[in-house]
PDB file of C-alpha atoms in Angstrom:
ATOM      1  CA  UNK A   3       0.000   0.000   0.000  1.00 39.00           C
ATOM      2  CA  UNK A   4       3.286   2.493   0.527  1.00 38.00           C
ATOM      3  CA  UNK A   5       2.983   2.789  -3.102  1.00 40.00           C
ATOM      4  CA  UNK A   6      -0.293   3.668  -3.552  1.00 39.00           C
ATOM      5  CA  UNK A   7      -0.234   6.470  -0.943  1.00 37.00           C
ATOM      6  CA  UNK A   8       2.653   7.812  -2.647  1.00 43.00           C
ATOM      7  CA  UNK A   9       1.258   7.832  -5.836  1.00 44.00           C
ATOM      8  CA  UNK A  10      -1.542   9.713  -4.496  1.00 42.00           C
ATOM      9  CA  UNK A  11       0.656  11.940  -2.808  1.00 45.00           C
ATOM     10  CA  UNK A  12       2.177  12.892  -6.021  1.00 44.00           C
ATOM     11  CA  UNK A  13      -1.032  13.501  -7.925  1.00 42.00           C
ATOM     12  CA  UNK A  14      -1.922  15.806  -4.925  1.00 44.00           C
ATOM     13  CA  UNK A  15       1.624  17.701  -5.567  1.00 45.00           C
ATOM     14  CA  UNK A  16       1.068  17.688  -9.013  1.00 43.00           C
ATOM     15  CA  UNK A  17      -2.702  18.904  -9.226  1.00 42.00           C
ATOM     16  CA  UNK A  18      -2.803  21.430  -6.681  1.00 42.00           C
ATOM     17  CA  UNK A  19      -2.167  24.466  -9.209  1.00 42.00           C
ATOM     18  CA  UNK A  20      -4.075  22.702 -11.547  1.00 42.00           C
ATOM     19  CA  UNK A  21      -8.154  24.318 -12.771  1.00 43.00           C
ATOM     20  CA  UNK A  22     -10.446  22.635 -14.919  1.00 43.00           C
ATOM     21  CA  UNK A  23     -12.872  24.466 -16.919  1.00 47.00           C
ATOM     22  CA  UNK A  24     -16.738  23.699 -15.917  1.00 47.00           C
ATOM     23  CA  UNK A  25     -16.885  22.919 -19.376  1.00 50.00           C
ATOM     24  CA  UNK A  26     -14.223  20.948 -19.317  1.00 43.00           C
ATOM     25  CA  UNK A  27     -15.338  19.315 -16.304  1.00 42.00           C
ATOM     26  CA  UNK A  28     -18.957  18.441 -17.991  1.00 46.00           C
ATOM     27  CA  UNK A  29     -17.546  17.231 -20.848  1.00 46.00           C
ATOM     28  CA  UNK A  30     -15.849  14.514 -19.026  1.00 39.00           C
ATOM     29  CA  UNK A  31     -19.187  14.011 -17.018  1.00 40.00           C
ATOM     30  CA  UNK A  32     -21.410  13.754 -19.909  1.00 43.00           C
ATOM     31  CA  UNK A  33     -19.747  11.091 -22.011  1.00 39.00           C
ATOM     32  CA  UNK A  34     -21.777   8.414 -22.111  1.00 32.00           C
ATOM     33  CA  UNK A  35     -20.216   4.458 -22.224  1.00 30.00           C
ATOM     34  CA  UNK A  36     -18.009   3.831 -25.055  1.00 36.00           C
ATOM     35  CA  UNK A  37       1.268  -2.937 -24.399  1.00 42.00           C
ATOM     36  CA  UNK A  38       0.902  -5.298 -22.046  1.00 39.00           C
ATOM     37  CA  UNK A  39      -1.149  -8.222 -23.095  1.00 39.00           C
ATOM     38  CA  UNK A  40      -1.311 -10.693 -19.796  1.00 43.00           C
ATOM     39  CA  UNK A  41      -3.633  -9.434 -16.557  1.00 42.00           C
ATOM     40  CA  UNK A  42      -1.829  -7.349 -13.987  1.00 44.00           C
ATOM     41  CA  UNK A  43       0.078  -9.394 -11.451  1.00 40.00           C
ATOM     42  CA  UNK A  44       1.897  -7.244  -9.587  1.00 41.00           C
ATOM     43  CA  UNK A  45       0.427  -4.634  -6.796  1.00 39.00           C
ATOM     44  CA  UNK A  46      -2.189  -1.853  -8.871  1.00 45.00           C
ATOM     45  CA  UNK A  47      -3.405   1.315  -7.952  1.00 46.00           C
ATOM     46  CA  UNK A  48      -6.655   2.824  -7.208  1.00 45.00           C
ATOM     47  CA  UNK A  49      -6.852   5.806  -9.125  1.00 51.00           C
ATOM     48  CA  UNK A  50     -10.496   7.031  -7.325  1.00 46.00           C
ATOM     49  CA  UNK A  51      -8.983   9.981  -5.228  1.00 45.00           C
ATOM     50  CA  UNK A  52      -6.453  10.797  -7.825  1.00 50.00           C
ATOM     51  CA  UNK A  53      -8.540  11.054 -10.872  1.00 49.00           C
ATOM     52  CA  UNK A  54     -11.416  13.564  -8.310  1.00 48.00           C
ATOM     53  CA  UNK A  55      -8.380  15.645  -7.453  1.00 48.00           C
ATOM     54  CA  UNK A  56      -8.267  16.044 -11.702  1.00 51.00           C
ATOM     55  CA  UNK A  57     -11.652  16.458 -11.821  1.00 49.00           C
ATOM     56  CA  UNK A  58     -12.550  18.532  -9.225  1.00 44.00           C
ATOM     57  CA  UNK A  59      -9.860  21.123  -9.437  1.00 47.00           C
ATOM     58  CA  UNK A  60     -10.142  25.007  -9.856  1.00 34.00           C
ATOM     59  CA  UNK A  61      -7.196  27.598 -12.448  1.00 35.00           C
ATOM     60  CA  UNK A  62      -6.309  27.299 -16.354  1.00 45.00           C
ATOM     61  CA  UNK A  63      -7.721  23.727 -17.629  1.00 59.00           C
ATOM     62  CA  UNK A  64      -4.726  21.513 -19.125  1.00 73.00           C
ATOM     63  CA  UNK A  65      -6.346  21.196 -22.588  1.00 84.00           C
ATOM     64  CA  UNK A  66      -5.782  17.947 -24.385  1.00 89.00           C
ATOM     65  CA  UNK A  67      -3.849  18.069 -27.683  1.00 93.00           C
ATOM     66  CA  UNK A  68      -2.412  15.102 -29.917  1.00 95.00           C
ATOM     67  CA  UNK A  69      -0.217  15.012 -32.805  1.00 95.00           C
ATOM     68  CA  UNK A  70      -1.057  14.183 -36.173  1.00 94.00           C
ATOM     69  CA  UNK A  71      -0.921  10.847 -35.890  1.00 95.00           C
ATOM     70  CA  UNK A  72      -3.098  10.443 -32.901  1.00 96.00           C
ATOM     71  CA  UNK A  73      -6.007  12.700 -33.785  1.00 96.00           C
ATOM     72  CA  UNK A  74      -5.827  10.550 -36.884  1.00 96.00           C
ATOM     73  CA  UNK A  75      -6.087   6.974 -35.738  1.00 97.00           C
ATOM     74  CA  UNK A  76      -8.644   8.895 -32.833  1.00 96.00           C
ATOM     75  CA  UNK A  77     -11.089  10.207 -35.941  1.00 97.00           C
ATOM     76  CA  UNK A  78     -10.518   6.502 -37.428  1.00 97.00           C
ATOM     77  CA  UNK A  79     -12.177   4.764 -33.789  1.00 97.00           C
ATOM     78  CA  UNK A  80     -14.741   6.959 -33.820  1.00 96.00           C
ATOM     79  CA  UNK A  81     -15.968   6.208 -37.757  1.00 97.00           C
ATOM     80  CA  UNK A  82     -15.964   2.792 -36.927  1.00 97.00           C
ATOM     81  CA  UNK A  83     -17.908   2.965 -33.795  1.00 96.00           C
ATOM     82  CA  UNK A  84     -20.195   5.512 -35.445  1.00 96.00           C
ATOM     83  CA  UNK A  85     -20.745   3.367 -39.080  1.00 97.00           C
ATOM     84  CA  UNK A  86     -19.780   0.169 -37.511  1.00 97.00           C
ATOM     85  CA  UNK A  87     -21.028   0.154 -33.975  1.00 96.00           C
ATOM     86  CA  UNK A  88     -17.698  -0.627 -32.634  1.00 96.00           C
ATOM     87  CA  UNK A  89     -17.560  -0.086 -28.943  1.00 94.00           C
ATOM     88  CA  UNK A  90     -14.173   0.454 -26.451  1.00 94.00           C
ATOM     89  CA  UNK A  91     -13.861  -3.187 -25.681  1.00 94.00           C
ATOM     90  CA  UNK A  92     -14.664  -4.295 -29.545  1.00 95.00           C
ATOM     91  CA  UNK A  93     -11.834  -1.767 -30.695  1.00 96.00           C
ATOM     92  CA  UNK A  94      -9.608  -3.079 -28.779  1.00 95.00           C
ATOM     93  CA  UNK A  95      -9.244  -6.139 -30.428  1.00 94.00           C
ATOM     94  CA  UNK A  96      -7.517  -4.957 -33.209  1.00 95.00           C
ATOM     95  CA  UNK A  97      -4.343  -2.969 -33.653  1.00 93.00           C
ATOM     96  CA  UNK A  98      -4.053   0.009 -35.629  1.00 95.00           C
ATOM     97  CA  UNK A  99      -1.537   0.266 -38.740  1.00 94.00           C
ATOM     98  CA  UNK A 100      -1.090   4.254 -39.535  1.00 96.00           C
ATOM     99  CA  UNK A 101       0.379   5.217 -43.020  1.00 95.00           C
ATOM    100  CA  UNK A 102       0.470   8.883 -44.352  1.00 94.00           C
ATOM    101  CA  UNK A 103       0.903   9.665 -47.745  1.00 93.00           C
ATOM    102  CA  UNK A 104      -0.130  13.304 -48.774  1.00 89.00           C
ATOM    103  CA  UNK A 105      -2.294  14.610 -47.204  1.00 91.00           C
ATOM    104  CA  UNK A 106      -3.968  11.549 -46.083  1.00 96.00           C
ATOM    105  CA  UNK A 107      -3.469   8.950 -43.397  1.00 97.00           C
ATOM    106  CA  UNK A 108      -4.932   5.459 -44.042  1.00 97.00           C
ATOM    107  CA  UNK A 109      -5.577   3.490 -40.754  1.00 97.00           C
ATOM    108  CA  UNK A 110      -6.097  -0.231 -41.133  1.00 97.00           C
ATOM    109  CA  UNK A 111      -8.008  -2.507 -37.909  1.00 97.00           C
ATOM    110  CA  UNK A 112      -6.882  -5.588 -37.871  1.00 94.00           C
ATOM    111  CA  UNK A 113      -7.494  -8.348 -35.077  1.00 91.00           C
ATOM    112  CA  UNK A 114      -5.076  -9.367 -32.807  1.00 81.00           C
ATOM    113  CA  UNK A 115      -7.544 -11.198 -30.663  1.00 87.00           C
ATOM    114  CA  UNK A 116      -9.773 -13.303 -32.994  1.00 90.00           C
ATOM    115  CA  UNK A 117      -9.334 -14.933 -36.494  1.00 89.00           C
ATOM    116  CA  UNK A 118      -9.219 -12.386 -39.497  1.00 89.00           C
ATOM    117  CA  UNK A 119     -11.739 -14.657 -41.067  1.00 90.00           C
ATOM    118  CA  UNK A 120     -14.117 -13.984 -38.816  1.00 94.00           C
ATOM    119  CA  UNK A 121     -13.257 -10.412 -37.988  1.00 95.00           C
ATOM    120  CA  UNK A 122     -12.292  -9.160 -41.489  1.00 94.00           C
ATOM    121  CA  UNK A 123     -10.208  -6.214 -41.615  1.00 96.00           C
ATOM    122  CA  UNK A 124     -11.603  -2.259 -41.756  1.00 97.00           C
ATOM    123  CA  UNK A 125      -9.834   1.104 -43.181  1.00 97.00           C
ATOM    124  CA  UNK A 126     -10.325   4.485 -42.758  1.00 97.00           C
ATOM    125  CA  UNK A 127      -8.894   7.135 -44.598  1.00 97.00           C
ATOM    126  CA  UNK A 128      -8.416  10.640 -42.751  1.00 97.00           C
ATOM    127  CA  UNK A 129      -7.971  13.955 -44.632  1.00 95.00           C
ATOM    128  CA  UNK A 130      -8.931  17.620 -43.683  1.00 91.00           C
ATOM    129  CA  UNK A 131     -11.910  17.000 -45.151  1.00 91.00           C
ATOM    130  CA  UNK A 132     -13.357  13.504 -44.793  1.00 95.00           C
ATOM    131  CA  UNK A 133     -13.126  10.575 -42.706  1.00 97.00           C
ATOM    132  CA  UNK A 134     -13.697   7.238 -44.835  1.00 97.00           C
ATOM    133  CA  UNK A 135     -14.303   3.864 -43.166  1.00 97.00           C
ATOM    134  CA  UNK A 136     -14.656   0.732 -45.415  1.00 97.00           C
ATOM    135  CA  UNK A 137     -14.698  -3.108 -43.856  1.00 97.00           C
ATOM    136  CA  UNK A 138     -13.245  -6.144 -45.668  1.00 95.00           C
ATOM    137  CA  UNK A 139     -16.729  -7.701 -45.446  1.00 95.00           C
ATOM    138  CA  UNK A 140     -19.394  -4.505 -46.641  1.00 96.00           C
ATOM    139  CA  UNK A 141     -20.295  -6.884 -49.322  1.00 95.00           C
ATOM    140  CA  UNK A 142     -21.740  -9.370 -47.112  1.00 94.00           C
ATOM    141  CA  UNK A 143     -25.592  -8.650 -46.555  1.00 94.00           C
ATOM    142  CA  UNK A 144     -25.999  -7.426 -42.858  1.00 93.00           C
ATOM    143  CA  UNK A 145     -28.628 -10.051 -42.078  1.00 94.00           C
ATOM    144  CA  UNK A 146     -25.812 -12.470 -42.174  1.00 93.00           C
ATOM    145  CA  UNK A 147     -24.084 -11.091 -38.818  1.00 94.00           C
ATOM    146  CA  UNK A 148     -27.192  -9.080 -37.460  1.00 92.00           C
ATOM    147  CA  UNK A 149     -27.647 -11.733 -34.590  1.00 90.00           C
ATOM    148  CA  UNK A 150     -24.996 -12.447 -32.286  1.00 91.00           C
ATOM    149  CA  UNK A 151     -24.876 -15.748 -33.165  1.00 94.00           C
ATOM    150  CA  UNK A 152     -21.271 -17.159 -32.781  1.00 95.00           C
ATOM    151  CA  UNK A 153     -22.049 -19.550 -35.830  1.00 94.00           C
ATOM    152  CA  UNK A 154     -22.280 -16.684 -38.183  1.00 94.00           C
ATOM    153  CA  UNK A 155     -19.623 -16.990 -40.602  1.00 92.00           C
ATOM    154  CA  UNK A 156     -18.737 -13.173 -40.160  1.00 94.00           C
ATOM    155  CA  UNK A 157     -18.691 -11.334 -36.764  1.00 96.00           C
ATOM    156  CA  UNK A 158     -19.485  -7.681 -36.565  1.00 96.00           C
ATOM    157  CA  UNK A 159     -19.929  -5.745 -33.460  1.00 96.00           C
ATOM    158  CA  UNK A 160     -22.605  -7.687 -31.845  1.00 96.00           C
ATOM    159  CA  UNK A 161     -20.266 -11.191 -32.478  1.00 96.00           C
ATOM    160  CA  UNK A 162     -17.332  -9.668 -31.148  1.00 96.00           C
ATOM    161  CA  UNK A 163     -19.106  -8.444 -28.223  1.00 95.00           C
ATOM    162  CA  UNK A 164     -20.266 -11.887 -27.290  1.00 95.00           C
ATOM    163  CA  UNK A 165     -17.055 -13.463 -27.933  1.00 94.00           C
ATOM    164  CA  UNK A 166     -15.495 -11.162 -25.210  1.00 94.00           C
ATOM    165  CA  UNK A 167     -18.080 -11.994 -22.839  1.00 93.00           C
ATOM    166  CA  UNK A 168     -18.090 -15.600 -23.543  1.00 93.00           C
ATOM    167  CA  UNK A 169     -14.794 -16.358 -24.408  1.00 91.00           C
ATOM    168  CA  UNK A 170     -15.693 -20.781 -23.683  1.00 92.00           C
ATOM    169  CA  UNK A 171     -18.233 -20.331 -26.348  1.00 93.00           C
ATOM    170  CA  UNK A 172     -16.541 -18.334 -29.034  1.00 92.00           C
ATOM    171  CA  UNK A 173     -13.632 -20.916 -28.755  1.00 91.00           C
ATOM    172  CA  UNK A 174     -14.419 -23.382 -31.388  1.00 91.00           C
ATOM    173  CA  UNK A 175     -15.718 -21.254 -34.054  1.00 90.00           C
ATOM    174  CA  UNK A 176     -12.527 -19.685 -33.281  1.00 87.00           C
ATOM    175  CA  UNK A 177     -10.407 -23.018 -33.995  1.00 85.00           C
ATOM    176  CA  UNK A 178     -12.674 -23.936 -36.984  1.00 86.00           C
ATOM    177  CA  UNK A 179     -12.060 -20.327 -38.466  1.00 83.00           C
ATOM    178  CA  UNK A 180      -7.804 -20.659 -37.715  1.00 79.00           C
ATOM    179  CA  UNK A 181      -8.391 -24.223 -39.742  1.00 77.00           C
ATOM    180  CA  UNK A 182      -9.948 -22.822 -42.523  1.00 70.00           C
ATOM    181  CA  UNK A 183      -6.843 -20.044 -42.475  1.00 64.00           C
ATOM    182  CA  UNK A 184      -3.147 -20.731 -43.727  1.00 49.00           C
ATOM    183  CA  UNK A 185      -2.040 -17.152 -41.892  1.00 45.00           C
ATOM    184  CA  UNK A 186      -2.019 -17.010 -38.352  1.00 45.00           C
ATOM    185  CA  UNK A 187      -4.882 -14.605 -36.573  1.00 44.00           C
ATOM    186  CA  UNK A 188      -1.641 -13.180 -34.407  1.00 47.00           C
ATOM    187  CA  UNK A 189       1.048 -10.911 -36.379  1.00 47.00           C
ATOM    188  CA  UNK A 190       4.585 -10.597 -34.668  1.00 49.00           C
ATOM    189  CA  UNK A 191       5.580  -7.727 -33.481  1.00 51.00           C
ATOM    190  CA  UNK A 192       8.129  -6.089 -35.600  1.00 58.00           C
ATOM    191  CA  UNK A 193      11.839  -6.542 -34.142  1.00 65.00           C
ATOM    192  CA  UNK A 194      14.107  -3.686 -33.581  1.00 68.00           C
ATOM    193  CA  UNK A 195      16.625  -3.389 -36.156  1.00 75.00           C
ATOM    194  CA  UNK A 196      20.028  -4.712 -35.309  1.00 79.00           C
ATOM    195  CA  UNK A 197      21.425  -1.630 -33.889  1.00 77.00           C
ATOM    196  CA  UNK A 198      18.790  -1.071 -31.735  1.00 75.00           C
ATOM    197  CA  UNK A 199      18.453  -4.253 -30.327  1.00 79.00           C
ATOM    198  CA  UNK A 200      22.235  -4.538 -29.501  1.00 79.00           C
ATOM    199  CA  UNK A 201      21.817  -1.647 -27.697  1.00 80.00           C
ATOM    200  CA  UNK A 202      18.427  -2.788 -25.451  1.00 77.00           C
ATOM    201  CA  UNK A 203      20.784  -5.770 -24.340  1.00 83.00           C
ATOM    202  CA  UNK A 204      23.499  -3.284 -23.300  1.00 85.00           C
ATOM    203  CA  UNK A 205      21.097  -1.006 -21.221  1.00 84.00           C
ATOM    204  CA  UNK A 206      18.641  -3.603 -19.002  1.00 81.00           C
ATOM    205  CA  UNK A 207      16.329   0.129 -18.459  1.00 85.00           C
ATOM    206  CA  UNK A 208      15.845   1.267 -22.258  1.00 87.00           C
ATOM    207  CA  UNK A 209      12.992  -0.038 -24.492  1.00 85.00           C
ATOM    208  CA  UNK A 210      12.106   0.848 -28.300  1.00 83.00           C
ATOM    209  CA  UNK A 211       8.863   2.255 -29.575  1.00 82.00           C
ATOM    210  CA  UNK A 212       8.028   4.407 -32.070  1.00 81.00           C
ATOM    211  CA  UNK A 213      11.061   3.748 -33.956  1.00 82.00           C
ATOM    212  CA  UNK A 214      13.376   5.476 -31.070  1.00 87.00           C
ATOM    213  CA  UNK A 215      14.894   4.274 -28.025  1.00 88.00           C
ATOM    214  CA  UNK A 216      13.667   4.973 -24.760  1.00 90.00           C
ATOM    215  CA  UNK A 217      15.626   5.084 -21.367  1.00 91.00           C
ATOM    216  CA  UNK A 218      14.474   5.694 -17.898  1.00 92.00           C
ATOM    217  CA  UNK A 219      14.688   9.527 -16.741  1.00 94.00           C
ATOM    218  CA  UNK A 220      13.614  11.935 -13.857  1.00 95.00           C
ATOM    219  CA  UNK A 221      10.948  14.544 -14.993  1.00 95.00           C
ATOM    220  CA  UNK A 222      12.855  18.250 -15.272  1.00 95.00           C
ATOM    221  CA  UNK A 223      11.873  21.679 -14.490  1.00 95.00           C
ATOM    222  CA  UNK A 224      10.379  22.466 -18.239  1.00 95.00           C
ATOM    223  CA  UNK A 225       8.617  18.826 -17.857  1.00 96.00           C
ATOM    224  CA  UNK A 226       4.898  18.166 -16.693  1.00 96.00           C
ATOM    225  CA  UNK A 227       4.107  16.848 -13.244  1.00 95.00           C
ATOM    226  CA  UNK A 228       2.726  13.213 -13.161  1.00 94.00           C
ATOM    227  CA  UNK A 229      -0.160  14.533 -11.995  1.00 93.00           C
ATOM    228  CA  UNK A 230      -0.502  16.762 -14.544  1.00 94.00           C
ATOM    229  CA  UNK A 231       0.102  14.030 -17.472  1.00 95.00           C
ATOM    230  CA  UNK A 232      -1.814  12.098 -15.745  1.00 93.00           C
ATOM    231  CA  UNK A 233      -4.783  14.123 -16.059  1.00 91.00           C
ATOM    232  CA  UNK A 234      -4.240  14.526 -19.469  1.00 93.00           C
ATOM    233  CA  UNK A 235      -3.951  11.138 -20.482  1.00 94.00           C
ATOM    234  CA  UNK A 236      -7.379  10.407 -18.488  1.00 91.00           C
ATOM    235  CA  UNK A 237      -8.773  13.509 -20.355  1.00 92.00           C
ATOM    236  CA  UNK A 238      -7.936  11.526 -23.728  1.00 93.00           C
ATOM    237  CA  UNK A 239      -9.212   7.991 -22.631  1.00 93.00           C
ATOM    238  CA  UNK A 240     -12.689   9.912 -21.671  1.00 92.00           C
ATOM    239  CA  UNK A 241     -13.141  11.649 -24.569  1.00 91.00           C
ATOM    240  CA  UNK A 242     -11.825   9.348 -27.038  1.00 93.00           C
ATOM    241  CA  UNK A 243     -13.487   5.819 -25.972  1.00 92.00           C
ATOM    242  CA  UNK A 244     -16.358   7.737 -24.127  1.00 89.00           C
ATOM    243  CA  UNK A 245     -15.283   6.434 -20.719  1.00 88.00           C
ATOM    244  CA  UNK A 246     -17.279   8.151 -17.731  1.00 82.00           C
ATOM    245  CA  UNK A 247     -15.864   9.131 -14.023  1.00 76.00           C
ATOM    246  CA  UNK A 248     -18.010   5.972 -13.082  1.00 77.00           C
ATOM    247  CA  UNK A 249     -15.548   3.711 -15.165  1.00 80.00           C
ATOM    248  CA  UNK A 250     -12.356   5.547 -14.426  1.00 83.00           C
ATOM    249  CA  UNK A 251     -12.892   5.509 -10.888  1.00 80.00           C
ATOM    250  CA  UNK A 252     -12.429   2.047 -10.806  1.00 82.00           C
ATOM    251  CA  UNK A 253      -9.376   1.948 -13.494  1.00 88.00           C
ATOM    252  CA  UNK A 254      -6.271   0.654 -11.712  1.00 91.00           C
ATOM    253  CA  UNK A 255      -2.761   2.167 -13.131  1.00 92.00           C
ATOM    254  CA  UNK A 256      -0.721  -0.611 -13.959  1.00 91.00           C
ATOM    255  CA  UNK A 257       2.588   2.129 -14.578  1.00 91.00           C
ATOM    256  CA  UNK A 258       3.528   4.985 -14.576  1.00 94.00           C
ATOM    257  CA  UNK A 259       6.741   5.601 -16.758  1.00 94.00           C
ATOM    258  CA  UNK A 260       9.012   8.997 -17.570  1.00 96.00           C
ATOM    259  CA  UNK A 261      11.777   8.300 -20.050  1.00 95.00           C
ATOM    260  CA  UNK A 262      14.425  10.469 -22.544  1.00 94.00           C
ATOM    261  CA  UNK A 263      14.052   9.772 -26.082  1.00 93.00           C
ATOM    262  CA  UNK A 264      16.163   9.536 -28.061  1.00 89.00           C
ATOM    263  CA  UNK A 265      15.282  11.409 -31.141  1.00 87.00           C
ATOM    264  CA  UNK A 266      15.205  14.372 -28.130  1.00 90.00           C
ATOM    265  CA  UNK A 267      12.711  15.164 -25.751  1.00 94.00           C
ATOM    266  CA  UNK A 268      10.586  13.078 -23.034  1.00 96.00           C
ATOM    267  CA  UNK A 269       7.809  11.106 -22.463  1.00 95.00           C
ATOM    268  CA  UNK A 270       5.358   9.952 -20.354  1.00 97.00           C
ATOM    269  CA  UNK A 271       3.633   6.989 -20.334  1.00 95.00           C
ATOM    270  CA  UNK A 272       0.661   5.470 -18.379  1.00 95.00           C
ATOM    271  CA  UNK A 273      -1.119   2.127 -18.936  1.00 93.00           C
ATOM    272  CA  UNK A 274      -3.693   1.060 -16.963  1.00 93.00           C
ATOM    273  CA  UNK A 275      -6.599  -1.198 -16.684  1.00 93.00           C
ATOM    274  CA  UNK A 276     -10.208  -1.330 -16.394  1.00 91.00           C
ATOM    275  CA  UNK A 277     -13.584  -3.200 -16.983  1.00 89.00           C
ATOM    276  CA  UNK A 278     -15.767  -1.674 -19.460  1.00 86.00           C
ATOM    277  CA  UNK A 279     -18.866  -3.015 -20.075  1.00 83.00           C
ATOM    278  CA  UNK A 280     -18.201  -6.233 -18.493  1.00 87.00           C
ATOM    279  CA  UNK A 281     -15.080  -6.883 -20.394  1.00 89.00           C
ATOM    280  CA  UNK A 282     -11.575  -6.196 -19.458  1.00 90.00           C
ATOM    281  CA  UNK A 283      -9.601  -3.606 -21.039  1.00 92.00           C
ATOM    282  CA  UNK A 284      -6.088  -2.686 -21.156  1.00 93.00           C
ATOM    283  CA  UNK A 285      -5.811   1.065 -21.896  1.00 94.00           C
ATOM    284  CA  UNK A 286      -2.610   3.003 -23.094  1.00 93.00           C
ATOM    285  CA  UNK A 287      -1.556   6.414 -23.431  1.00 95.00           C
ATOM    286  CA  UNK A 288       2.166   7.777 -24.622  1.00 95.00           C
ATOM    287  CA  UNK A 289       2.275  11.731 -24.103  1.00 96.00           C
ATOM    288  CA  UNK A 290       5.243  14.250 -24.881  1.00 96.00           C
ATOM    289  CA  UNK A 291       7.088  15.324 -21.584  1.00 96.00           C
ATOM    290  CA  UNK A 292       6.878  18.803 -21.792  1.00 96.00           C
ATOM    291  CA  UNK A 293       3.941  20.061 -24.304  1.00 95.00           C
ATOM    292  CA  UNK A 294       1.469  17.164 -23.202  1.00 96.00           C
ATOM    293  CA  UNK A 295       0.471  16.300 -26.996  1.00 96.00           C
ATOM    294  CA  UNK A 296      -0.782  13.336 -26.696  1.00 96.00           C
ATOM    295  CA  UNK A 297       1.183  10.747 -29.258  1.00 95.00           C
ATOM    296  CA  UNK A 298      -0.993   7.586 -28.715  1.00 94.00           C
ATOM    297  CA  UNK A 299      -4.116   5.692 -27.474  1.00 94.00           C
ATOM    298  CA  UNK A 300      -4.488   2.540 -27.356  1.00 93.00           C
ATOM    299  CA  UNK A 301      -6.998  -0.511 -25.974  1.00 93.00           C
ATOM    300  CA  UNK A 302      -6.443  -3.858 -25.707  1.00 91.00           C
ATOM    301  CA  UNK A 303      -9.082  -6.715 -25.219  1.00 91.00           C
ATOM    302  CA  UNK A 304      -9.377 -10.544 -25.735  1.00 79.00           C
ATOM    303  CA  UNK A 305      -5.945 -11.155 -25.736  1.00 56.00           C
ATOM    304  CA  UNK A 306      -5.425 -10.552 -22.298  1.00 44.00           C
ATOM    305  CA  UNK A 307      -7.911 -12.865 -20.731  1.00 44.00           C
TER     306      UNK A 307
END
């Protein structure tokens, strides 16, 4: 329990300059429901007094940004939850693939948790001016998934919903689907190159995402408090998977990580976990150190049961 209290502590330190809008404040309020893979096993935290001290607050609001990238894989969720009926835990079992080219970024969804031949695989392409979601299966007439019948040769969102719930019962349609399937439903991660991975051997502490290496560092005085990021990064889980104080309240912050990148710069990063709707989720966010742009999202589900 040390932990917790100081954890606590430190949002308290953090937070105590910190104001939030009553718009801000509402807009958290009013939204409705919506890497690590296993369960936690070490000790969690309750964030319930932590995330109140964010929410309750009183001077400027910290105002949540994101870069490029983010706002466009963000925009992609929400067409697919909008055209597709895609909820938080149903995103999250697929991965998101980001390319740019122009001035358009083309996200592809593809499952990490359940056979592609069940799933199929959706893309959305994000410009200035439209936001274009398409699904490997629109040909297939609607009736033929409208149930959530387990047996249906294609699962949309009501399908993937039950299979998270009932993972016993989705299990053989899931084998029968892998059989029918030369390619396995699970990618591998990419590998570092060479270099890189040389060096993560040499330094026990560093760790490689987002094509740069990472290495354990102590926040400075131009970086953000952990309370602060903290904040934000609950600010962009609520807003983007329309999680309410309800839910977060009973989140539990698996870590809480600063590091030096090195491409230049810091960031923070927070994962923590949750059950949404029944199901458990595994929630992600990477922010910069110092601005607080937020540089990714991310939920996982069905992998980690």
């Amino acid at each position: 329990m040390t932990k917790a209290i100081d954890l606590c502590q430190a949002m308290n330190q953090g937070l105590s300059s910190l104001r939030l809008s009553p718009e801000a404040r509402q807009q958290v309020r009013s939204r409705a429901y919506g890497r690590a893979r296993n369960r936690p096993k070490r000790l969690v935290f309750v964030l319930a007094v932590c995330l109140m001290l964010a929410l309750l607050a009183t001077a400027t609001a910290l105002t949540v940004q994101r870069s490029q990238n983010a706002q466009a894989v963000a925009l992609a969720r929400q067409e697919l939850s909008r055209k597709y009926g895609l909820s938080a835990p149903t995103l999250g079992v697929f991965d998101a693939q980001l390319t740019r080219r122009g001035g358009v970024s083309t996200v592809v969804f593809q499952s990490q948790a359940f056979s592609a031949v069940l799933t199929g695989t959706y893309t959305v392409q994000v410009s200035q001016e439209t936001v274009l979601a398409s699904w490997s299966y629109d040909a297939v007439s609607p009736s033929v998934y409208a149930s959530s019948a387990l047996s249906a040769p294609v699962w949309g969102a009501k399908q993937l919903e039950r299979a998270l719930a009932e993972p016993e019962a989705a299990m053989p349609y899931q084998l029968a689907a892998m059989a029918r399937s030369a390619a396995s439903p699970n990618s591998a991660p990419a590998s570092p190159p060479p270099d890189v991975a040389r060096i993560l051997r040499q330094e026990p502490g560093a760790s490689y995402w987002n094509g740069e290496i990472l290495r354990p560092a102590l926040p400075g005085a131009d970086d953000l408090s952990q309370g602060a990021a903290f904040s934000l990064a609950c600010q962009a889980l609520a807003v983007e998977f329309h999680l309410d104080e309800a839910v977060l309240r009973d989140a539990r912050l698996l870590d809480a990580s600063f590091s030096s990148r090195s491409s230049g710069g810091t960031l923070w990063g927070f994962s923590l976990y949750l059950v949404d709707q029944g199901v458990a989720c595994d929630y992600g966010v990477m922010l910069d150190g110092k601005t607080g742009e937020i540089l990714m999202t991310n939920v996982i589900t069905g992998a980690n049961e």
